[in-house]
């Protein structure tokens, strides 16, 4: 029992195997959130394959039930799904959530990547039960004993953040979000990277007092000017969000495929320095494969 988060894939854009990404991992987005016996899975990037293997070991033959919350359908967020073994087993049940009543878009698009031109097994041949569910008219639903809410983000084709809340503890998963383009004057902030950034109030409120904020933090300040419009923020901008929102911990997520472990560590150090400059007390760390964070106890050391 408890409120746990485990990272299975933390990389953005494309899987990045190899020694240089050994510490933070090369699998694309997949985060497991366990609240008591309710299992949530945020995104199905290549990290989902190993989560599937692990779930089967843990279940020891018992049926598996999980609730999938997809940020969006770009490849790096769905490519693990056809390799998620539990979905081939008849006793298992998976819910694929749309963000509004009757929204079956994610369920439909997910099946598209398994049509015969792309993959040898068709979606209709999966033996598990796959249910198209949704978050209702308000974009908020009680699942198990956890309230799940969504918020639309700034990304080509759209993306959604999810907030999971139980007994006053909360986790926000917000990836693929170019916050920088939602600032009142993005140009001036690029010219003066040290200036505080006016993060839109709606996003700040959504992340308010989160015990753990998992945030797309793909680019450094130096990289960003040549990547405007690609759909990802500067890591430093996510720091301003976390500090403004009073988040207790910030997990830098969706690491750039060009970044080595060393680069990620430099990014973390820069973000920690920015928290200090802003006078915040958010603890910043780099999301890495295999890391498990317990949310319902006093701040753990990742
Ligand atoms: Zn992505
Ligand atoms: Zn994307």
Short mmCIF file of N, CA and C and ligand atoms in Angstrom, two decimals, residues 12-13 29 72 74 76-77 155 175-176 232 254, ligand 1:
data_model
loop_
_atom_site.label_atom_id
_atom_site.label_comp_id
_atom_site.label_asym_id
_atom_site.label_seq_id
_atom_site.Cartn_x
_atom_site.Cartn_y
_atom_site.Cartn_z
N UNK A 12 13.34 11.41 -24.36
CA UNK A 12 12.41 11.98 -25.32
C UNK A 12 12.73 11.56 -26.73
N UNK A 13 11.76 11.63 -27.60
CA UNK A 13 11.92 11.58 -29.05
C UNK A 13 12.22 10.20 -29.65
N UNK A 29 9.40 7.57 -22.97
CA UNK A 29 8.47 7.86 -21.87
C UNK A 29 7.56 6.72 -21.41
N UNK A 72 -0.07 12.00 -25.37
CA UNK A 72 -0.42 12.16 -26.78
C UNK A 72 0.11 10.95 -27.51
N UNK A 74 2.42 10.73 -30.12
CA UNK A 74 3.69 10.69 -30.85
C UNK A 74 4.41 9.38 -30.53
N UNK A 76 7.23 8.28 -29.62
CA UNK A 76 8.03 8.00 -28.41
C UNK A 76 7.13 7.76 -27.19
N UNK A 77 5.81 7.93 -27.35
CA UNK A 77 4.89 7.73 -26.22
C UNK A 77 4.00 6.51 -26.39
N UNK A 155 1.96 21.84 -27.49
CA UNK A 155 2.81 20.88 -28.20
C UNK A 155 2.20 20.68 -29.60
N UNK A 175 4.36 16.14 -19.71
CA UNK A 175 5.46 16.06 -20.67
C UNK A 175 5.03 16.52 -22.06
N UNK A 176 6.04 16.88 -22.85
CA UNK A 176 5.85 17.41 -24.20
C UNK A 176 5.04 18.70 -24.12
N UNK A 232 9.11 21.47 -27.06
CA UNK A 232 9.70 21.17 -25.75
C UNK A 232 10.30 22.43 -25.12
N UNK A 254 11.99 13.48 -20.07
CA UNK A 254 12.02 13.61 -21.53
C UNK A 254 13.39 14.17 -21.94
ZN1 LIG B 1 7.83 13.04 -26.63
#
